[in-house]
Short mmCIF file of C-alpha atoms in Angstrom, two decimals:
data_model
loop_
_atom_site.label_atom_id
_atom_site.label_comp_id
_atom_site.label_asym_id
_atom_site.label_seq_id
_atom_site.Cartn_x
_atom_site.Cartn_y
_atom_site.Cartn_z
CA MET W 1 -5.03 20.55 8.46
CA THR W 2 -5.09 18.62 5.20
CA ILE W 3 -2.20 16.23 4.88
CA ASN W 4 -1.06 15.49 1.36
CA LYS W 5 -0.94 11.71 1.46
CA ALA W 6 1.16 11.22 -1.68
CA GLN W 7 3.60 13.88 -0.49
CA ALA W 8 3.87 12.15 2.89
CA ALA W 9 4.87 8.91 1.14
CA LYS W 10 7.40 10.72 -1.06
CA GLU W 11 8.96 12.43 1.96
CA LEU W 12 9.19 9.13 3.81
CA LEU W 13 11.00 7.42 0.94
CA LYS W 14 13.37 10.37 0.61
CA ASN W 15 14.12 10.62 4.33
CA CYS W 16 14.86 6.92 4.60
CA GLY W 17 17.08 6.92 1.49
CA ILE W 18 14.87 4.39 -0.31
CA ASP W 19 15.09 4.46 -4.10
CA ASN W 20 13.64 1.04 -4.87
CA PRO W 21 10.50 0.33 -2.82
CA ALA W 22 10.11 -3.12 -4.43
CA LYS W 23 12.86 -4.46 -2.17
CA LEU W 24 11.60 -2.64 0.90
CA ASP W 25 10.32 -4.52 3.93
CA ILE W 26 7.28 -2.44 4.92
CA ALA W 27 7.43 -3.89 8.44
CA ASP W 28 10.76 -2.03 8.88
CA LEU W 29 9.02 1.25 8.06
CA ILE W 30 6.39 0.45 10.69
CA VAL W 31 9.10 -0.28 13.27
CA TYR W 32 10.73 3.03 12.27
CA HIS W 33 7.43 4.66 13.29
CA ASN W 34 7.36 2.87 16.65
CA GLY W 35 5.07 0.06 15.53
CA ILE W 36 5.15 -3.68 16.09
CA VAL W 37 3.98 -6.00 13.32
CA GLN W 38 2.44 -9.33 14.22
CA GLU W 39 1.04 -11.88 11.81
CA VAL W 40 -2.09 -13.49 13.23
CA SER W 41 -5.19 -15.16 11.93
CA LEU W 42 -7.93 -12.52 11.61
CA GLU W 43 -11.52 -13.48 10.96
CA ASN W 44 -13.15 -10.38 9.52
CA CYS W 45 -10.33 -8.20 8.32
CA ASP W 46 -7.00 -8.23 6.50
CA GLY W 47 -5.22 -5.75 8.72
CA ARG W 48 -5.70 -3.91 11.96
CA MET W 49 -3.86 -1.11 13.67
CA VAL W 50 -4.17 -0.20 17.33
CA MET W 51 -2.32 2.92 18.45
CA LYS W 52 -1.78 4.34 21.90
CA ASN W 53 0.79 6.69 23.42
CA GLY W 54 2.52 7.09 20.07
CA LYS W 55 3.16 3.36 19.64
CA SER W 56 1.16 0.90 17.61
CA ILE W 57 0.52 -2.77 17.05
CA VAL W 58 -0.21 -3.71 13.46
CA SER W 59 -1.84 -7.10 12.99
CA LEU W 60 -1.62 -8.67 9.56
CA ASN W 61 -3.93 -11.51 8.59
CA SER W 62 -1.77 -14.62 8.20
CA ASN W 63 -4.46 -16.13 5.94
CA ILE W 64 -3.65 -13.67 3.14
CA GLU W 65 -2.22 -15.81 0.39
CA PHE W 66 -0.05 -13.42 -1.60
CA PRO W 67 2.98 -11.57 -0.16
CA GLN W 68 2.24 -8.61 -2.46
CA LYS W 69 -1.18 -8.23 -0.91
CA LYS W 70 0.42 -8.37 2.56
CA ARG W 71 2.76 -5.54 1.54
CA PHE W 72 -0.22 -3.41 0.48
CA VAL W 73 -2.09 -4.08 3.73
CA LEU W 74 1.00 -3.10 5.77
CA ALA W 75 1.54 0.03 3.65
CA HIS W 76 -2.14 0.94 4.18
CA GLU W 77 -1.81 0.54 7.97
CA LEU W 78 1.40 2.58 7.89
CA GLY W 79 -0.64 5.26 6.10
CA HIS W 80 -3.08 5.28 9.04
CA ILE W 81 -0.17 5.57 11.51
CA ILE W 82 1.38 8.52 9.69
CA LEU W 83 -1.75 10.32 8.48
CA HIS W 84 -4.36 9.57 11.14
CA GLY W 85 -2.51 8.21 14.16
CA GLY W 86 -2.58 10.90 16.79
CA GLU W 87 -2.34 9.58 20.31
CA GLU W 88 -5.03 6.91 20.15
CA ALA W 89 -6.60 5.20 17.19
CA THR W 90 -7.74 1.87 15.90
CA PHE W 91 -8.47 0.84 12.34
CA SER W 92 -9.77 -2.46 11.14
CA ASP W 93 -9.43 -2.99 7.38
CA ASP W 94 -11.12 -5.53 5.16
CA TYR W 95 -11.58 -6.01 1.40
CA ALA W 96 -13.87 -2.98 1.26
CA THR W 97 -11.57 -0.45 2.94
CA LEU W 98 -8.59 -1.76 1.00
CA GLU W 99 -10.31 -1.58 -2.38
CA ALA W 100 -10.31 2.21 -2.68
CA TYR W 101 -14.01 2.93 -2.80
CA LYS W 102 -16.67 4.76 -0.79
CA ASN W 103 -15.25 4.16 2.65
CA GLY W 104 -14.61 7.59 3.95
CA PRO W 105 -11.72 9.93 3.41
CA GLN W 106 -9.35 8.20 5.85
CA GLU W 107 -9.45 4.89 3.98
CA ILE W 108 -9.01 6.60 0.62
CA GLU W 109 -6.07 8.57 2.03
CA ALA W 110 -4.43 5.44 3.46
CA ASN W 111 -4.82 3.73 0.06
CA GLU W 112 -3.35 6.71 -1.78
CA PHE W 113 -0.44 6.77 0.65
CA ALA W 114 0.17 3.04 0.15
CA SER W 115 0.02 3.37 -3.66
CA GLU W 116 2.57 6.18 -3.74
CA LEU W 117 4.84 4.39 -1.28
CA LEU W 118 4.87 1.11 -3.21
CA MET W 119 4.56 2.53 -6.73
CA PRO W 120 6.12 6.02 -6.80
CA GLU W 121 4.68 8.14 -9.59
CA PRO W 122 7.88 8.83 -11.58
CA LEU W 123 8.98 5.17 -11.48
CA TYR W 124 5.51 3.95 -12.45
CA LYS W 125 5.20 6.35 -15.38
CA GLU W 126 8.67 5.40 -16.57
CA ALA W 127 7.76 1.70 -16.38
CA CYS W 128 4.62 2.27 -18.53
CA PHE W 129 6.27 4.56 -21.05
CA LYS W 130 5.57 3.56 -24.67
CA LYS W 131 4.15 0.21 -23.61
CA LYS W 132 0.92 -1.12 -25.04
CA PHE W 133 -1.79 -1.88 -22.48
CA SER W 134 -2.58 -5.54 -21.84
CA PRO W 135 -3.05 -7.89 -18.89
CA ASP W 136 0.59 -8.88 -19.42
CA LEU W 137 1.66 -5.27 -18.86
CA LEU W 138 -0.23 -5.21 -15.55
CA ARG W 139 1.50 -8.46 -14.58
CA GLU W 140 4.88 -7.03 -15.59
CA LEU W 141 4.28 -3.88 -13.50
CA SER W 142 3.04 -5.92 -10.56
CA GLU W 143 6.25 -7.98 -10.67
CA LYS W 144 8.47 -4.92 -11.03
CA PHE W 145 6.93 -3.12 -8.05
CA ASN W 146 6.28 -6.28 -6.00
CA THR W 147 2.62 -5.26 -5.66
CA SER W 148 -0.69 -7.05 -6.05
CA ILE W 149 -2.30 -7.06 -9.49
CA THR W 150 -5.30 -5.20 -8.02
CA SER W 151 -3.32 -2.29 -6.57
CA THR W 152 -1.22 -2.17 -9.76
CA THR W 153 -4.41 -1.85 -11.81
CA TYR W 154 -5.80 0.98 -9.66
CA ARG W 155 -2.48 2.77 -10.02
CA TYR W 156 -2.67 2.32 -13.81
CA ILE W 157 -6.00 4.15 -13.85
CA GLU W 158 -4.25 7.21 -12.38
CA LEU W 159 -0.89 7.04 -14.13
CA GLY W 160 -1.13 4.71 -17.12
CA ASN W 161 -0.92 5.92 -20.70
CA HIS W 162 -3.96 4.05 -22.07
CA PRO W 163 -7.52 4.76 -20.89
CA ILE W 164 -9.10 1.92 -18.94
CA CYS W 165 -12.18 1.46 -16.78
CA VAL W 166 -12.66 -0.98 -13.90
CA PHE W 167 -15.85 -2.42 -12.43
CA TYR W 168 -15.64 -4.00 -8.99
CA SER W 169 -18.32 -6.56 -8.18
CA LYS W 170 -19.06 -8.88 -5.28
CA ASP W 171 -21.44 -11.87 -5.33
CA GLY W 172 -22.54 -10.84 -8.83
CA LYS W 173 -23.56 -7.28 -7.85
CA LEU W 174 -21.74 -4.19 -9.02
CA ILE W 175 -20.31 -2.23 -6.14
CA TYR W 176 -18.07 0.39 -7.64
CA TRP W 177 -16.47 1.61 -10.84
CA LYS W 178 -13.52 3.84 -11.60
CA LYS W 179 -12.02 5.02 -14.87
CA SER W 180 -9.10 6.93 -16.35
CA GLU W 181 -9.83 10.58 -17.05
CA GLU W 182 -9.54 10.00 -20.82
CA PHE W 183 -12.00 7.10 -20.80
CA ARG W 184 -15.05 8.92 -22.14
CA TYR W 185 -17.83 6.35 -22.47
CA TRP W 186 -21.11 6.69 -20.66
CA ILE W 187 -21.52 4.34 -17.68
CA PRO W 188 -25.10 3.50 -16.72
CA ASP W 189 -26.03 3.60 -13.03
CA ARG W 190 -25.77 -0.06 -12.14
CA ASN W 191 -24.42 0.13 -8.58
CA LYS W 192 -25.82 -2.60 -6.32
CA LEU W 193 -27.51 -4.17 -9.38
CA ASN W 194 -26.56 -7.35 -11.19
CA ILE W 195 -23.55 -7.15 -13.47
CA PRO W 196 -24.25 -7.47 -17.23
CA SER W 197 -25.25 -10.99 -18.22
CA ASP W 198 -22.88 -10.98 -21.23
CA SER W 199 -19.86 -9.83 -19.23
CA VAL W 200 -16.84 -12.05 -18.56
CA ALA W 201 -17.30 -11.41 -14.83
CA ASN W 202 -20.73 -13.02 -15.07
CA GLU W 203 -19.15 -16.18 -16.50
CA PHE W 204 -17.25 -16.49 -13.20
CA TYR W 205 -20.32 -15.87 -11.04
CA THR W 206 -22.62 -18.19 -12.96
CA HIS W 207 -20.27 -20.95 -14.19
CA GLY W 208 -17.15 -20.45 -12.02
CA ARG W 209 -15.15 -19.85 -15.18
CA ILE W 210 -11.63 -18.46 -14.79
CA TYR W 211 -9.67 -17.92 -18.01
CA ARG W 212 -6.06 -19.00 -18.31
CA LYS W 213 -3.35 -16.36 -18.34
CA GLU W 214 -2.92 -16.41 -22.12
CA GLU W 215 -6.68 -16.04 -22.65
CA SER W 216 -7.22 -13.39 -20.00
CA ALA W 217 -8.10 -10.59 -22.47
CA GLN W 218 -11.61 -11.59 -23.59
CA GLU W 219 -13.43 -9.73 -26.35
CA ILE W 220 -16.76 -8.13 -25.43
CA PHE W 221 -18.92 -5.37 -26.96
CA LYS W 222 -18.99 -1.74 -25.90
CA SER W 223 -22.68 -2.14 -25.00
CA THR W 224 -21.82 -4.85 -22.44
CA TRP W 225 -20.76 -2.32 -19.84
CA PHE W 226 -21.52 1.06 -21.44
CA GLU W 227 -24.49 2.96 -22.73
CA LEU W 228 -24.34 3.67 -26.46
CA GLY W 229 -25.01 7.17 -27.66
CA GLU W 230 -27.17 7.84 -30.71
CA TYR W 231 -24.16 7.86 -33.03
CA ASP W 232 -22.05 5.27 -31.20
CA ARG W 233 -21.16 1.99 -32.88
CA ASP W 234 -21.15 -1.15 -30.79
CA THR W 235 -17.46 -1.79 -31.34
CA PRO W 236 -15.34 -4.51 -29.69
CA MET W 237 -13.71 -3.96 -26.33
CA PHE W 238 -11.78 -6.23 -23.98
CA GLU W 239 -12.45 -7.44 -20.46
CA TYR W 240 -9.84 -8.91 -18.14
CA CYS W 241 -11.13 -10.28 -14.83
CA ILE W 242 -9.07 -10.21 -11.66
CA ILE W 243 -10.82 -12.73 -9.46
CA THR W 244 -10.52 -13.13 -5.70
CA PRO W 245 -12.35 -16.36 -4.87
CA ARG W 246 -11.82 -15.85 -1.08
CA TYR W 247 -14.16 -12.85 -1.16
CA ASN W 248 -16.12 -13.88 -4.28
CA THR W 249 -15.18 -10.59 -5.94
CA VAL W 250 -14.20 -9.67 -9.50
CA LEU W 251 -12.39 -6.62 -10.73
CA SER W 252 -13.25 -6.28 -14.44
CA VAL W 253 -10.72 -4.25 -16.38
CA ILE W 254 -12.18 -2.84 -19.62
CA TRP W 255 -10.31 -1.22 -22.50
CA GLU W 256 -10.35 -0.90 -26.25
CA LYS W 257 -7.51 -1.15 -28.74
CA MET J 1 58.68 2.12 -1.73
CA ALA J 2 58.35 3.91 1.63
CA ALA J 3 59.37 7.20 0.06
CA LYS J 4 56.72 6.75 -2.65
CA LYS J 5 54.02 6.14 -0.02
CA ILE J 6 54.93 9.37 1.76
CA ASN J 7 54.63 11.22 -1.54
CA ILE J 8 51.14 9.81 -2.18
CA ASP J 9 50.05 10.78 1.34
CA LYS J 10 51.36 14.26 0.75
CA LEU J 11 49.58 14.42 -2.57
CA ILE J 12 46.27 13.42 -0.96
CA ASP J 13 46.79 15.95 1.84
CA SER J 14 47.45 18.72 -0.61
CA TYR J 15 44.37 17.76 -2.63
CA MET J 16 42.31 17.86 0.58
CA GLU J 17 43.68 21.28 1.48
CA LEU J 18 43.07 22.58 -1.98
CA GLY J 19 39.56 21.09 -2.02
CA SER J 20 38.52 22.51 1.35
CA ALA J 21 39.82 25.94 0.37
CA ASN J 22 38.05 25.86 -2.97
CA PRO J 23 35.41 23.11 -3.50
CA ASP J 24 34.96 24.09 -7.14
CA ILE J 25 38.36 22.64 -7.93
CA LEU J 26 37.20 19.20 -6.76
CA ASN J 27 34.00 19.54 -8.78
CA ASP J 28 36.00 20.43 -11.87
CA MET J 29 38.25 17.43 -11.34
CA LEU J 30 35.24 15.12 -11.04
CA LYS J 31 33.66 16.61 -14.17
CA GLU J 32 36.91 16.07 -16.07
CA GLN J 33 36.70 12.40 -15.16
CA GLY J 34 33.10 12.21 -16.43
CA TYR J 35 31.27 12.37 -13.07
CA ASP J 36 28.34 14.63 -12.20
CA PRO J 37 29.20 16.16 -8.79
CA SER J 38 25.59 17.02 -7.85
CA ASP J 39 24.47 13.48 -8.72
CA LEU J 40 27.31 12.04 -6.64
CA GLU J 41 26.36 14.30 -3.75
CA MET J 42 22.71 13.28 -3.97
CA ARG J 43 23.60 9.59 -4.08
CA GLY J 44 25.90 10.05 -1.12
CA ILE J 45 23.17 11.73 0.91
CA GLN J 46 20.73 8.93 -0.02
CA LYS J 47 23.26 6.33 1.09
CA VAL J 48 23.79 8.05 4.45
CA ARG J 49 20.01 8.36 4.96
CA LYS J 50 19.56 4.68 4.20
CA LEU J 51 22.30 3.69 6.64
CA LEU J 52 20.74 5.86 9.36
CA PHE J 53 17.31 4.35 8.63
CA THR J 54 18.68 0.80 8.82
CA GLN J 55 20.47 1.59 12.08
CA GLN J 56 17.35 3.20 13.61
CA VAL J 57 15.20 0.22 12.60
CA ALA J 58 17.63 -2.25 14.16
CA LEU J 59 17.75 -0.27 17.44
CA LYS J 60 13.99 0.27 17.61
CA LYS J 61 13.24 -3.32 16.67
CA ALA J 62 15.34 -4.68 19.54
CA ASN J 63 13.87 -2.24 22.04
CA LEU J 64 10.23 -2.51 20.92
CA PHE J 65 10.16 -6.28 20.74
CA ASN J 66 11.80 -6.57 24.14
CA LEU J 67 9.10 -4.33 25.64
CA TYR J 68 6.39 -6.09 23.64
CA ASN J 69 7.40 -9.55 24.84
CA ARG J 70 7.52 -8.38 28.45
CA ALA J 71 4.11 -6.70 28.13
CA ILE J 72 2.56 -9.77 26.50
CA GLU J 73 3.60 -11.87 29.45
CA MET J 74 1.89 -9.42 31.80
CA VAL J 75 -1.40 -9.30 29.94
CA LYS J 76 -4.02 -11.67 31.14
CA ALA J 77 -6.98 -12.66 29.05
CA ALA J 78 -9.87 -10.26 29.41
CA SER J 79 -12.27 -11.51 32.08
CA SER J 80 -15.41 -10.30 30.31
CA ASN J 81 -17.21 -12.74 28.11
CA SER J 82 -19.78 -10.80 26.15
CA LYS J 83 -19.05 -8.65 23.12
CA GLU J 84 -20.87 -5.69 24.69
CA ALA J 85 -18.79 -5.92 27.87
CA ILE J 86 -15.53 -5.98 25.90
CA LEU J 87 -16.66 -3.04 23.73
CA ASP J 88 -17.67 -1.16 26.87
CA MET J 89 -14.32 -1.89 28.53
CA LEU J 90 -12.46 -0.72 25.41
CA LYS J 91 -14.40 2.56 25.40
CA ARG J 92 -13.80 3.09 29.12
CA LYS J 93 -10.08 2.35 28.80
CA SER J 94 -9.63 4.65 25.83
CA PRO J 95 -12.41 7.27 25.74
CA SER J 96 -10.67 9.31 23.07
CA LEU J 97 -10.01 6.30 20.85
CA GLN J 98 -11.24 6.65 17.29
CA PHE J 99 -13.54 3.69 16.73
CA ARG J 100 -14.01 2.50 13.20
CA ASN J 101 -15.77 -0.68 12.15
CA LEU J 102 -15.59 -2.02 15.71
CA GLU J 103 -19.29 -2.84 15.98
CA LYS J 104 -18.89 -5.17 13.00
CA LEU J 105 -16.15 -7.22 14.66
CA ASP J 106 -16.74 -10.44 16.51
CA GLU J 107 -15.96 -11.09 20.16
CA GLU J 108 -12.55 -12.65 19.51
CA ASN J 109 -11.40 -9.71 17.41
CA LEU J 110 -12.56 -7.24 20.05
CA ARG J 111 -10.76 -9.22 22.76
CA GLN J 112 -7.58 -9.09 20.66
CA ILE J 113 -7.91 -5.29 20.30
CA LEU J 114 -8.45 -4.98 24.06
CA ASN J 115 -5.32 -7.05 24.67
CA GLU J 116 -3.32 -5.00 22.17
CA THR J 117 -4.45 -1.78 23.88
CA GLU J 118 -3.33 -3.19 27.21
CA VAL J 119 0.00 -4.29 25.73
CA LEU J 120 0.59 -0.76 24.44
CA GLU J 121 -0.26 0.70 27.85
CA LEU J 122 2.16 -1.69 29.51
CA ILE J 123 4.88 -0.90 26.97
CA ASP J 124 4.48 2.78 27.83
CA LYS J 125 4.72 2.08 31.57
CA LEU J 126 7.72 -0.23 31.12
CA GLU J 127 9.47 2.39 29.02
CA LYS J 128 8.83 5.09 31.64
CA GLY J 129 10.01 2.75 34.39
CA GLU J 130 6.63 2.93 36.13
CA ILE J 131 6.59 -0.86 36.36
CA LYS J 132 9.39 -3.40 36.25
#
């Protein structure tokens, strides 16, 4: 049976009488589903869920720096409990399973559940309404929903009102990209290859450069990340890099005015 | 003053009687005062749900953590040393367990999972009264 992950999150919020998930302690929701949350130092993952006989132990990596990231990890594990629990299960989640790419349907479902739980669609759309896209808007949304800037950006791709495209790279190699439906530029097949040498992400990998908040929207050219068609002009675009030094990863957010 | 209080009580009682006999009257009164009855009802239901949720969490938290702490005390460190032995023990203990990413984990992580599986088994037995 296919479980609608977003619907499951909506139902949960409704049944628990929660109208503002930003103030919600996700650990309480896990307890509500017969789970125990423990914060421990984990070497190779951010979160882990072990389930048996309808009860579970969720371990959260105490080395995670940001509380918003911890909330997302817990919401992701709660997604596994609700969507994939059954009688016995174990899930071990790291940067790859939590980053919403190519990791099997269960990880994608747990991420979709977590996104809807922390950033409900109607509230998110309302928060974006008539607002111009910028890194500041992502920061504003992240603060409003008490979510990490990364998960807020992925949510913007689905629900935002300005087309954007993101490229996720690790150790200088492109791993994954995702774009809004209305973002219509041609993306060359670069997966597992080096990121463009004139990209802002490359400045981090080669020179360790991280731009200050007020300079975070850096101008690039369309040809930096996209293939130009015969009649395309190489117009300016912007790149904003969300850097996670702990994993040596960069999420490049690309948009045009 | 006492007489006035009795009158107010009577007034409330008669409103209640009137309202239970015909709920539309109450709705009309609320609308006259600028309230949306369906919105009030929805907010009321949400409030009750939230209170029930909070109560359930408090009860479960106390119970679960009590069982958890007792189980933790009972669990002894796994005697096996090698990663393969721990993986093997995990698979034997829980043959129907869905294993994801386990091969990638180091020995310490696997030992923790084994302990957590044992804790959950003990919690189940403690809850059923099979052990004390």
